[in-house]
Amino acid sequence: MVKAPKGYRHRTRKLLTKGVRERGAVPKASVLFYPYKVGDKVTVRIDPSFHKGMPHRRYHGLTGTIVGVRGRAYVVSVPIGKSTVKTIITYAAHLRPLKA
């Protein structure tokens, strides 16, 4: 019996895959250079082709608030559950502005 893998991207076969026509595509410049400001609401949407600054899969699809900037990365505060708030540091390739 083989043990299940415990890597950073385990159990992400469907979650971290692109569509057939999107494979190998680098994120658009409009996504990479979007001018996020402190206080903006964002959605964490992991881009599997961009490995640097990739947040953990548990944050994929969650909505957070930009708290700060660290070089090219953004500090995002993500509420999980009713009272827990996590802080993640990720690149702009894995963020999308909230459409609300």
PDB file of N, CA, C and O in Angstrom, residues 27-100:
ATOM      1  N   PRO A  27      -0.147  34.739 -17.464  1.00  0.00           N
ATOM      2  CA  PRO A  27      -1.208  35.684 -17.136  1.00  0.00           C
ATOM      3  C   PRO A  27      -1.104  36.960 -17.967  1.00  0.00           C
ATOM      4  O   PRO A  27      -0.013  37.388 -18.327  1.00  0.00           O
ATOM      5  N   LYS A  28      -2.248  37.529 -18.270  1.00  0.00           N
ATOM      6  CA  LYS A  28      -2.289  38.758 -19.057  1.00  0.00           C
ATOM      7  C   LYS A  28      -1.613  39.886 -18.294  1.00  0.00           C
ATOM      8  O   LYS A  28      -1.592  39.905 -17.069  1.00  0.00           O
ATOM      9  N   ALA A  29      -1.098  40.845 -19.037  1.00  0.00           N
ATOM     10  CA  ALA A  29      -0.446  41.997 -18.414  1.00  0.00           C
ATOM     11  C   ALA A  29      -1.443  42.789 -17.576  1.00  0.00           C
ATOM     12  O   ALA A  29      -1.094  43.363 -16.543  1.00  0.00           O
ATOM     13  N   SER A  30      -2.708  42.808 -18.001  1.00  0.00           N
ATOM     14  CA  SER A  30      -3.717  43.537 -17.241  1.00  0.00           C
ATOM     15  C   SER A  30      -3.941  42.905 -15.872  1.00  0.00           C
ATOM     16  O   SER A  30      -4.312  43.590 -14.921  1.00  0.00           O
ATOM     17  N   VAL A  31      -3.706  41.606 -15.764  1.00  0.00           N
ATOM     18  CA  VAL A  31      -3.852  40.911 -14.481  1.00  0.00           C
ATOM     19  C   VAL A  31      -2.610  41.144 -13.620  1.00  0.00           C
ATOM     20  O   VAL A  31      -2.703  41.416 -12.426  1.00  0.00           O
ATOM     21  N   LEU A  32      -1.432  41.045 -14.246  1.00  0.00           N
ATOM     22  CA  LEU A  32      -0.187  41.167 -13.487  1.00  0.00           C
ATOM     23  C   LEU A  32       0.052  42.575 -12.959  1.00  0.00           C
ATOM     24  O   LEU A  32       0.608  42.750 -11.885  1.00  0.00           O
ATOM     25  N   PHE A  33      -0.337  43.577 -13.729  1.00  0.00           N
ATOM     26  CA  PHE A  33      -0.020  44.958 -13.364  1.00  0.00           C
ATOM     27  C   PHE A  33      -1.235  45.747 -12.889  1.00  0.00           C
ATOM     28  O   PHE A  33      -1.242  46.965 -12.947  1.00  0.00           O
ATOM     29  N   TYR A  34      -2.263  45.050 -12.424  1.00  0.00           N
ATOM     30  CA  TYR A  34      -3.447  45.742 -11.923  1.00  0.00           C
ATOM     31  C   TYR A  34      -3.070  46.549 -10.681  1.00  0.00           C
ATOM     32  O   TYR A  34      -2.406  46.029  -9.783  1.00  0.00           O
ATOM     33  N   PRO A  35      -3.451  47.829 -10.625  1.00  0.00           N
ATOM     34  CA  PRO A  35      -3.026  48.684  -9.494  1.00  0.00           C
ATOM     35  C   PRO A  35      -3.865  48.467  -8.234  1.00  0.00           C
ATOM     36  O   PRO A  35      -4.811  49.206  -7.977  1.00  0.00           O
ATOM     37  N   TYR A  36      -3.539  47.446  -7.458  1.00  0.00           N
ATOM     38  CA  TYR A  36      -4.244  47.211  -6.193  1.00  0.00           C
ATOM     39  C   TYR A  36      -3.784  48.230  -5.159  1.00  0.00           C
ATOM     40  O   TYR A  36      -2.622  48.574  -5.087  1.00  0.00           O
ATOM     41  N   LYS A  37      -4.738  48.686  -4.344  1.00  0.00           N
ATOM     42  CA  LYS A  37      -4.429  49.611  -3.262  1.00  0.00           C
ATOM     43  C   LYS A  37      -4.840  48.974  -1.943  1.00  0.00           C
ATOM     44  O   LYS A  37      -5.651  48.051  -1.917  1.00  0.00           O
ATOM     45  N   VAL A  38      -4.289  49.469  -0.856  1.00  0.00           N
ATOM     46  CA  VAL A  38      -4.639  48.955   0.465  1.00  0.00           C
ATOM     47  C   VAL A  38      -6.127  49.201   0.701  1.00  0.00           C
ATOM     48  O   VAL A  38      -6.627  50.308   0.487  1.00  0.00           O
ATOM     49  N   GLY A  39      -6.832  48.167   1.106  1.00  0.00           N
ATOM     50  CA  GLY A  39      -8.262  48.269   1.344  1.00  0.00           C
ATOM     51  C   GLY A  39      -9.113  47.682   0.226  1.00  0.00           C
ATOM     52  O   GLY A  39     -10.317  47.513   0.397  1.00  0.00           O
ATOM     53  N   ASP A  40      -8.500  47.371  -0.933  1.00  0.00           N
ATOM     54  CA  ASP A  40      -9.260  46.788  -2.042  1.00  0.00           C
ATOM     55  C   ASP A  40      -9.671  45.354  -1.709  1.00  0.00           C
ATOM     56  O   ASP A  40      -8.933  44.610  -1.074  1.00  0.00           O
ATOM     57  N   LYS A  41     -10.854  44.980  -2.180  1.00  0.00           N
ATOM     58  CA  LYS A  41     -11.330  43.604  -2.024  1.00  0.00           C
ATOM     59  C   LYS A  41     -10.872  42.797  -3.233  1.00  0.00           C
ATOM     60  O   LYS A  41     -10.990  43.253  -4.372  1.00  0.00           O
ATOM     61  N   VAL A  42     -10.340  41.600  -2.987  1.00  0.00           N
ATOM     62  CA  VAL A  42      -9.840  40.740  -4.054  1.00  0.00           C
ATOM     63  C   VAL A  42     -10.317  39.308  -3.846  1.00  0.00           C
ATOM     64  O   VAL A  42     -10.659  38.911  -2.739  1.00  0.00           O
ATOM     65  N   THR A  43     -10.323  38.547  -4.941  1.00  0.00           N
ATOM     66  CA  THR A  43     -10.598  37.129  -4.900  1.00  0.00           C
ATOM     67  C   THR A  43      -9.306  36.388  -5.165  1.00  0.00           C
ATOM     68  O   THR A  43      -8.572  36.734  -6.091  1.00  0.00           O
ATOM     69  N   VAL A  44      -9.002  35.391  -4.356  1.00  0.00           N
ATOM     70  CA  VAL A  44      -7.803  34.588  -4.553  1.00  0.00           C
ATOM     71  C   VAL A  44      -8.138  33.520  -5.582  1.00  0.00           C
ATOM     72  O   VAL A  44      -8.969  32.648  -5.329  1.00  0.00           O
ATOM     73  N   ARG A  45      -7.519  33.639  -6.755  1.00  0.00           N
ATOM     74  CA  ARG A  45      -7.732  32.670  -7.829  1.00  0.00           C
ATOM     75  C   ARG A  45      -6.366  32.215  -8.314  1.00  0.00           C
ATOM     76  O   ARG A  45      -5.687  32.935  -9.045  1.00  0.00           O
ATOM     77  N   ILE A  46      -5.937  31.044  -7.903  1.00  0.00           N
ATOM     78  CA  ILE A  46      -4.582  30.571  -8.156  1.00  0.00           C
ATOM     79  C   ILE A  46      -4.399  30.280  -9.636  1.00  0.00           C
ATOM     80  O   ILE A  46      -5.216  29.607 -10.254  1.00  0.00           O
ATOM     81  N   ASP A  47      -3.304  30.812 -10.195  1.00  0.00           N
ATOM     82  CA  ASP A  47      -2.933  30.527 -11.577  1.00  0.00           C
ATOM     83  C   ASP A  47      -1.850  29.453 -11.538  1.00  0.00           C
ATOM     84  O   ASP A  47      -0.726  29.713 -11.110  1.00  0.00           O
ATOM     85  N   PRO A  48      -2.155  28.230 -11.990  1.00  0.00           N
ATOM     86  CA  PRO A  48      -1.194  27.136 -11.847  1.00  0.00           C
ATOM     87  C   PRO A  48       0.055  27.278 -12.710  1.00  0.00           C
ATOM     88  O   PRO A  48       1.060  26.635 -12.431  1.00  0.00           O
ATOM     89  N   SER A  49       0.033  28.126 -13.740  1.00  0.00           N
ATOM     90  CA  SER A  49       1.213  28.275 -14.590  1.00  0.00           C
ATOM     91  C   SER A  49       2.213  29.254 -13.991  1.00  0.00           C
ATOM     92  O   SER A  49       3.339  29.351 -14.465  1.00  0.00           O
ATOM     93  N   PHE A  50       1.828  29.970 -12.958  1.00  0.00           N
ATOM     94  CA  PHE A  50       2.694  30.960 -12.315  1.00  0.00           C
ATOM     95  C   PHE A  50       3.014  30.443 -10.920  1.00  0.00           C
ATOM     96  O   PHE A  50       2.195  30.534 -10.010  1.00  0.00           O
ATOM     97  N   HIS A  51       4.216  29.867 -10.740  1.00  0.00           N
ATOM     98  CA  HIS A  51       4.528  29.162  -9.505  1.00  0.00           C
ATOM     99  C   HIS A  51       4.963  30.069  -8.367  1.00  0.00           C
ATOM    100  O   HIS A  51       4.752  29.748  -7.204  1.00  0.00           O
ATOM    101  N   LYS A  52       5.588  31.186  -8.692  1.00  0.00           N
ATOM    102  CA  LYS A  52       6.083  32.060  -7.625  1.00  0.00           C
ATOM    103  C   LYS A  52       4.924  32.731  -6.899  1.00  0.00           C
ATOM    104  O   LYS A  52       3.969  33.183  -7.513  1.00  0.00           O
ATOM    105  N   GLY A  53       5.034  32.805  -5.603  1.00  0.00           N
ATOM    106  CA  GLY A  53       4.031  33.509  -4.810  1.00  0.00           C
ATOM    107  C   GLY A  53       2.678  32.828  -4.803  1.00  0.00           C
ATOM    108  O   GLY A  53       1.664  33.478  -4.588  1.00  0.00           O
ATOM    109  N   MET A  54       2.659  31.516  -5.023  1.00  0.00           N
ATOM    110  CA  MET A  54       1.391  30.794  -5.068  1.00  0.00           C
ATOM    111  C   MET A  54       0.901  30.513  -3.655  1.00  0.00           C
ATOM    112  O   MET A  54       1.618  29.921  -2.857  1.00  0.00           O
ATOM    113  N   PRO A  55      -0.326  30.947  -3.323  1.00  0.00           N
ATOM    114  CA  PRO A  55      -0.855  30.633  -1.994  1.00  0.00           C
ATOM    115  C   PRO A  55      -1.280  29.171  -1.906  1.00  0.00           C
ATOM    116  O   PRO A  55      -1.370  28.471  -2.914  1.00  0.00           O
ATOM    117  N   HIS A  56      -1.560  28.709  -0.711  1.00  0.00           N
ATOM    118  CA  HIS A  56      -1.994  27.327  -0.507  1.00  0.00           C
ATOM    119  C   HIS A  56      -3.369  27.134  -1.130  1.00  0.00           C
ATOM    120  O   HIS A  56      -4.156  28.076  -1.229  1.00  0.00           O
ATOM    121  N   ARG A  57      -3.665  25.909  -1.522  1.00  0.00           N
ATOM    122  CA  ARG A  57      -4.912  25.625  -2.224  1.00  0.00           C
ATOM    123  C   ARG A  57      -6.157  25.885  -1.377  1.00  0.00           C
ATOM    124  O   ARG A  57      -7.246  26.078  -1.907  1.00  0.00           O
ATOM    125  N   ARG A  58      -6.018  25.900  -0.052  1.00  0.00           N
ATOM    126  CA  ARG A  58      -7.194  26.123   0.792  1.00  0.00           C
ATOM    127  C   ARG A  58      -7.752  27.542   0.642  1.00  0.00           C
ATOM    128  O   ARG A  58      -8.885  27.814   1.011  1.00  0.00           O
ATOM    129  N   TYR A  59      -6.951  28.474   0.092  1.00  0.00           N
ATOM    130  CA  TYR A  59      -7.410  29.851  -0.068  1.00  0.00           C
ATOM    131  C   TYR A  59      -8.001  30.121  -1.447  1.00  0.00           C
ATOM    132  O   TYR A  59      -8.481  31.212  -1.700  1.00  0.00           O
ATOM    133  N   HIS A  60      -7.973  29.141  -2.348  1.00  0.00           N
ATOM    134  CA  HIS A  60      -8.468  29.315  -3.706  1.00  0.00           C
ATOM    135  C   HIS A  60      -9.965  29.592  -3.688  1.00  0.00           C
ATOM    136  O   HIS A  60     -10.747  28.837  -3.123  1.00  0.00           O
ATOM    137  N   GLY A  61     -10.386  30.702  -4.284  1.00  0.00           N
ATOM    138  CA  GLY A  61     -11.796  31.053  -4.358  1.00  0.00           C
ATOM    139  C   GLY A  61     -12.296  31.920  -3.229  1.00  0.00           C
ATOM    140  O   GLY A  61     -13.446  32.357  -3.250  1.00  0.00           O
ATOM    141  N   LEU A  62     -11.470  32.191  -2.230  1.00  0.00           N
ATOM    142  CA  LEU A  62     -11.907  33.010  -1.103  1.00  0.00           C
ATOM    143  C   LEU A  62     -11.705  34.495  -1.401  1.00  0.00           C
ATOM    144  O   LEU A  62     -10.896  34.880  -2.246  1.00  0.00           O
ATOM    145  N   THR A  63     -12.430  35.325  -0.695  1.00  0.00           N
ATOM    146  CA  THR A  63     -12.350  36.776  -0.861  1.00  0.00           C
ATOM    147  C   THR A  63     -11.621  37.377   0.327  1.00  0.00           C
ATOM    148  O   THR A  63     -11.878  37.003   1.466  1.00  0.00           O
ATOM    149  N   GLY A  64     -10.717  38.299   0.039  1.00  0.00           N
ATOM    150  CA  GLY A  64      -9.955  38.943   1.097  1.00  0.00           C
ATOM    151  C   GLY A  64      -9.778  40.421   0.838  1.00  0.00           C
ATOM    152  O   GLY A  64     -10.282  40.967  -0.149  1.00  0.00           O
ATOM    153  N   THR A  65      -9.024  41.063   1.724  1.00  0.00           N
ATOM    154  CA  THR A  65      -8.756  42.496   1.634  1.00  0.00           C
ATOM    155  C   THR A  65      -7.258  42.713   1.587  1.00  0.00           C
ATOM    156  O   THR A  65      -6.513  42.104   2.349  1.00  0.00           O
ATOM    157  N   ILE A  66      -6.811  43.601   0.700  1.00  0.00           N
ATOM    158  CA  ILE A  66      -5.390  43.946   0.624  1.00  0.00           C
ATOM    159  C   ILE A  66      -5.034  44.745   1.872  1.00  0.00           C
ATOM    160  O   ILE A  66      -5.649  45.771   2.169  1.00  0.00           O
ATOM    161  N   VAL A  67      -4.021  44.262   2.604  1.00  0.00           N
ATOM    162  CA  VAL A  67      -3.600  44.904   3.842  1.00  0.00           C
ATOM    163  C   VAL A  67      -2.309  45.683   3.640  1.00  0.00           C
ATOM    164  O   VAL A  67      -2.098  46.720   4.264  1.00  0.00           O
ATOM    165  N   GLY A  68      -1.434  45.189   2.763  1.00  0.00           N
ATOM    166  CA  GLY A  68      -0.158  45.859   2.548  1.00  0.00           C
ATOM    167  C   GLY A  68       0.532  45.336   1.306  1.00  0.00           C
ATOM    168  O   GLY A  68       0.038  44.446   0.614  1.00  0.00           O
ATOM    169  N   VAL A  69       1.705  45.911   1.031  1.00  0.00           N
ATOM    170  CA  VAL A  69       2.508  45.520  -0.123  1.00  0.00           C
ATOM    171  C   VAL A  69       3.908  45.192   0.370  1.00  0.00           C
ATOM    172  O   VAL A  69       4.462  45.903   1.203  1.00  0.00           O
ATOM    173  N   ARG A  70       4.474  44.085  -0.142  1.00  0.00           N
ATOM    174  CA  ARG A  70       5.847  43.705   0.184  1.00  0.00           C
ATOM    175  C   ARG A  70       6.579  43.457  -1.123  1.00  0.00           C
ATOM    176  O   ARG A  70       6.490  42.370  -1.689  1.00  0.00           O
ATOM    177  N   GLY A  71       7.266  44.455  -1.608  1.00  0.00           N
ATOM    178  CA  GLY A  71       7.957  44.331  -2.881  1.00  0.00           C
ATOM    179  C   GLY A  71       6.951  44.166  -3.997  1.00  0.00           C
ATOM    180  O   GLY A  71       6.093  45.008  -4.211  1.00  0.00           O
ATOM    181  N   ARG A  72       7.034  43.044  -4.728  1.00  0.00           N
ATOM    182  CA  ARG A  72       6.077  42.767  -5.797  1.00  0.00           C
ATOM    183  C   ARG A  72       4.862  42.004  -5.291  1.00  0.00           C
ATOM    184  O   ARG A  72       3.909  41.782  -6.037  1.00  0.00           O
ATOM    185  N   ALA A  73       4.878  41.570  -4.045  1.00  0.00           N
ATOM    186  CA  ALA A  73       3.796  40.757  -3.497  1.00  0.00           C
ATOM    187  C   ALA A  73       2.832  41.622  -2.693  1.00  0.00           C
ATOM    188  O   ALA A  73       3.154  42.730  -2.271  1.00  0.00           O
ATOM    189  N   TYR A  74       1.642  41.063  -2.510  1.00  0.00           N
ATOM    190  CA  TYR A  74       0.605  41.739  -1.730  1.00  0.00           C
ATOM    191  C   TYR A  74       0.291  40.925  -0.482  1.00  0.00           C
ATOM    192  O   TYR A  74       0.279  39.694  -0.511  1.00  0.00           O
ATOM    193  N   VAL A  75       0.005  41.620   0.601  1.00  0.00           N
ATOM    194  CA  VAL A  75      -0.412  40.980   1.849  1.00  0.00           C
ATOM    195  C   VAL A  75      -1.933  41.042   1.873  1.00  0.00           C
ATOM    196  O   VAL A  75      -2.516  42.125   1.820  1.00  0.00           O
ATOM    197  N   VAL A  76      -2.570  39.867   1.917  1.00  0.00           N
ATOM    198  CA  VAL A  76      -4.025  39.777   1.834  1.00  0.00           C
ATOM    199  C   VAL A  76      -4.552  39.149   3.112  1.00  0.00           C
ATOM    200  O   VAL A  76      -4.062  38.114   3.556  1.00  0.00           O
ATOM    201  N   SER A  77      -5.553  39.774   3.703  1.00  0.00           N
ATOM    202  CA  SER A  77      -6.209  39.256   4.898  1.00  0.00           C
ATOM    203  C   SER A  77      -7.472  38.513   4.454  1.00  0.00           C
ATOM    204  O   SER A  77      -8.359  39.108   3.849  1.00  0.00           O
ATOM    205  N   VAL A  78      -7.528  37.204   4.754  1.00  0.00           N
ATOM    206  CA  VAL A  78      -8.628  36.353   4.293  1.00  0.00           C
ATOM    207  C   VAL A  78      -9.369  35.794   5.499  1.00  0.00           C
ATOM    208  O   VAL A  78      -8.772  35.085   6.307  1.00  0.00           O
ATOM    209  N   PRO A  79     -10.665  36.103   5.643  1.00  0.00           N
ATOM    210  CA  PRO A  79     -11.430  35.509   6.743  1.00  0.00           C
ATOM    211  C   PRO A  79     -11.812  34.068   6.430  1.00  0.00           C
ATOM    212  O   PRO A  79     -12.275  33.755   5.333  1.00  0.00           O
ATOM    213  N   ILE A  80     -11.591  33.180   7.414  1.00  0.00           N
ATOM    214  CA  ILE A  80     -11.949  31.768   7.278  1.00  0.00           C
ATOM    215  C   ILE A  80     -12.876  31.445   8.445  1.00  0.00           C
ATOM    216  O   ILE A  80     -12.504  31.603   9.606  1.00  0.00           O
ATOM    217  N   GLY A  81     -14.054  31.023   8.136  1.00  0.00           N
ATOM    218  CA  GLY A  81     -15.013  30.733   9.192  1.00  0.00           C
ATOM    219  C   GLY A  81     -15.601  32.023   9.749  1.00  0.00           C
ATOM    220  O   GLY A  81     -15.641  33.054   9.085  1.00  0.00           O
ATOM    221  N   LYS A  82     -16.047  31.936  10.988  1.00  0.00           N
ATOM    222  CA  LYS A  82     -16.714  33.099  11.575  1.00  0.00           C
ATOM    223  C   LYS A  82     -15.749  34.080  12.220  1.00  0.00           C
ATOM    224  O   LYS A  82     -15.927  35.293  12.133  1.00  0.00           O
ATOM    225  N   SER A  83     -14.716  33.570  12.897  1.00  0.00           N
ATOM    226  CA  SER A  83     -13.869  34.480  13.660  1.00  0.00           C
ATOM    227  C   SER A  83     -12.389  34.419  13.287  1.00  0.00           C
ATOM    228  O   SER A  83     -11.613  35.228  13.777  1.00  0.00           O
ATOM    229  N   THR A  84     -11.976  33.491  12.431  1.00  0.00           N
ATOM    230  CA  THR A  84     -10.568  33.342  12.092  1.00  0.00           C
ATOM    231  C   THR A  84     -10.219  34.174  10.866  1.00  0.00           C
ATOM    232  O   THR A  84     -10.941  34.148   9.872  1.00  0.00           O
ATOM    233  N   VAL A  85      -9.120  34.907  10.959  1.00  0.00           N
ATOM    234  CA  VAL A  85      -8.631  35.697   9.832  1.00  0.00           C
ATOM    235  C   VAL A  85      -7.183  35.303   9.590  1.00  0.00           C
ATOM    236  O   VAL A  85      -6.358  35.336  10.496  1.00  0.00           O
ATOM    237  N   LYS A  86      -6.887  34.883   8.345  1.00  0.00           N
ATOM    238  CA  LYS A  86      -5.534  34.488   7.977  1.00  0.00           C
ATOM    239  C   LYS A  86      -4.922  35.569   7.100  1.00  0.00           C
ATOM    240  O   LYS A  86      -5.613  36.242   6.350  1.00  0.00           O
ATOM    241  N   THR A  87      -3.612  35.711   7.181  1.00  0.00           N
ATOM    242  CA  THR A  87      -2.885  36.657   6.347  1.00  0.00           C
ATOM    243  C   THR A  87      -1.988  35.868   5.408  1.00  0.00           C
ATOM    244  O   THR A  87      -1.180  35.064   5.856  1.00  0.00           O
ATOM    245  N   ILE A  88      -2.138  36.099   4.103  1.00  0.00           N
ATOM    246  CA  ILE A  88      -1.308  35.417   3.120  1.00  0.00           C
ATOM    247  C   ILE A  88      -0.546  36.449   2.301  1.00  0.00           C
ATOM    248  O   ILE A  88      -0.986  37.585   2.154  1.00  0.00           O
ATOM    249  N   ILE A  89       0.613  36.041   1.811  1.00  0.00           N
ATOM    250  CA  ILE A  89       1.442  36.898   0.967  1.00  0.00           C
ATOM    251  C   ILE A  89       1.498  36.236  -0.403  1.00  0.00           C
ATOM    252  O   ILE A  89       1.953  35.103  -0.523  1.00  0.00           O
ATOM    253  N   THR A  90       1.014  36.935  -1.420  1.00  0.00           N
ATOM    254  CA  THR A  90       0.906  36.345  -2.746  1.00  0.00           C
ATOM    255  C   THR A  90       1.162  37.375  -3.827  1.00  0.00           C
ATOM    256  O   THR A  90       1.099  38.581  -3.571  1.00  0.00           O
ATOM    257  N   TYR A  91       1.455  36.884  -5.037  1.00  0.00           N
ATOM    258  CA  TYR A  91       1.691  37.755  -6.182  1.00  0.00           C
ATOM    259  C   TYR A  91       0.358  38.148  -6.828  1.00  0.00           C
ATOM    260  O   TYR A  91      -0.659  37.483  -6.633  1.00  0.00           O
ATOM    261  N   ALA A  92       0.393  39.184  -7.635  1.00  0.00           N
ATOM    262  CA  ALA A  92      -0.810  39.690  -8.291  1.00  0.00           C
ATOM    263  C   ALA A  92      -1.380  38.704  -9.299  1.00  0.00           C
ATOM    264  O   ALA A  92      -2.561  38.783  -9.630  1.00  0.00           O
ATOM    265  N   ALA A  93      -0.568  37.765  -9.790  1.00  0.00           N
ATOM    266  CA  ALA A  93      -1.063  36.777 -10.759  1.00  0.00           C
ATOM    267  C   ALA A  93      -2.135  35.888 -10.151  1.00  0.00           C
ATOM    268  O   ALA A  93      -2.953  35.318 -10.874  1.00  0.00           O
ATOM    269  N   HIS A  94      -2.163  35.765  -8.836  1.00  0.00           N
ATOM    270  CA  HIS A  94      -3.114  34.897  -8.156  1.00  0.00           C
ATOM    271  C   HIS A  94      -4.275  35.672  -7.556  1.00  0.00           C
ATOM    272  O   HIS A  94      -5.053  35.113  -6.779  1.00  0.00           O
ATOM    273  N   LEU A  95      -4.398  36.941  -7.893  1.00  0.00           N
ATOM    274  CA  LEU A  95      -5.480  37.781  -7.361  1.00  0.00           C
ATOM    275  C   LEU A  95      -6.327  38.327  -8.501  1.00  0.00           C
ATOM    276  O   LEU A  95      -5.832  38.571  -9.596  1.00  0.00           O
ATOM    277  N   ARG A  96      -7.603  38.535  -8.220  1.00  0.00           N
ATOM    278  CA  ARG A  96      -8.522  39.177  -9.162  1.00  0.00           C
ATOM    279  C   ARG A  96      -9.318  40.213  -8.392  1.00  0.00           C
ATOM    280  O   ARG A  96      -9.720  39.962  -7.248  1.00  0.00           O
ATOM    281  N   PRO A  97      -9.584  41.369  -8.987  1.00  0.00           N
ATOM    282  CA  PRO A  97     -10.435  42.346  -8.296  1.00  0.00           C
ATOM    283  C   PRO A  97     -11.838  41.807  -8.109  1.00  0.00           C
ATOM    284  O   PRO A  97     -12.356  41.100  -8.973  1.00  0.00           O
ATOM    285  N   LEU A  98     -12.448  42.129  -6.977  1.00  0.00           N
ATOM    286  CA  LEU A  98     -13.793  41.634  -6.668  1.00  0.00           C
ATOM    287  C   LEU A  98     -14.815  42.388  -7.510  1.00  0.00           C
ATOM    288  O   LEU A  98     -14.798  43.616  -7.562  1.00  0.00           O
ATOM    289  N   LYS A  99     -15.679  41.639  -8.157  1.00  0.00           N
ATOM    290  CA  LYS A  99     -16.739  42.247  -8.972  1.00  0.00           C
ATOM    291  C   LYS A  99     -18.000  42.297  -8.139  1.00  0.00           C
ATOM    292  O   LYS A  99     -18.806  41.368  -8.155  1.00  0.00           O
ATOM    293  N   ALA A 100     -18.177  43.372  -7.379  1.00  0.00           N
ATOM    294  CA  ALA A 100     -19.360  43.471  -6.534  1.00  0.00           C
ATOM    295  C   ALA A 100     -19.965  44.851  -6.612  1.00  0.00           C
ATOM    296  O   ALA A 100     -19.360  45.816  -6.931  1.00  0.00           O
TER     297      ALA A 100
END
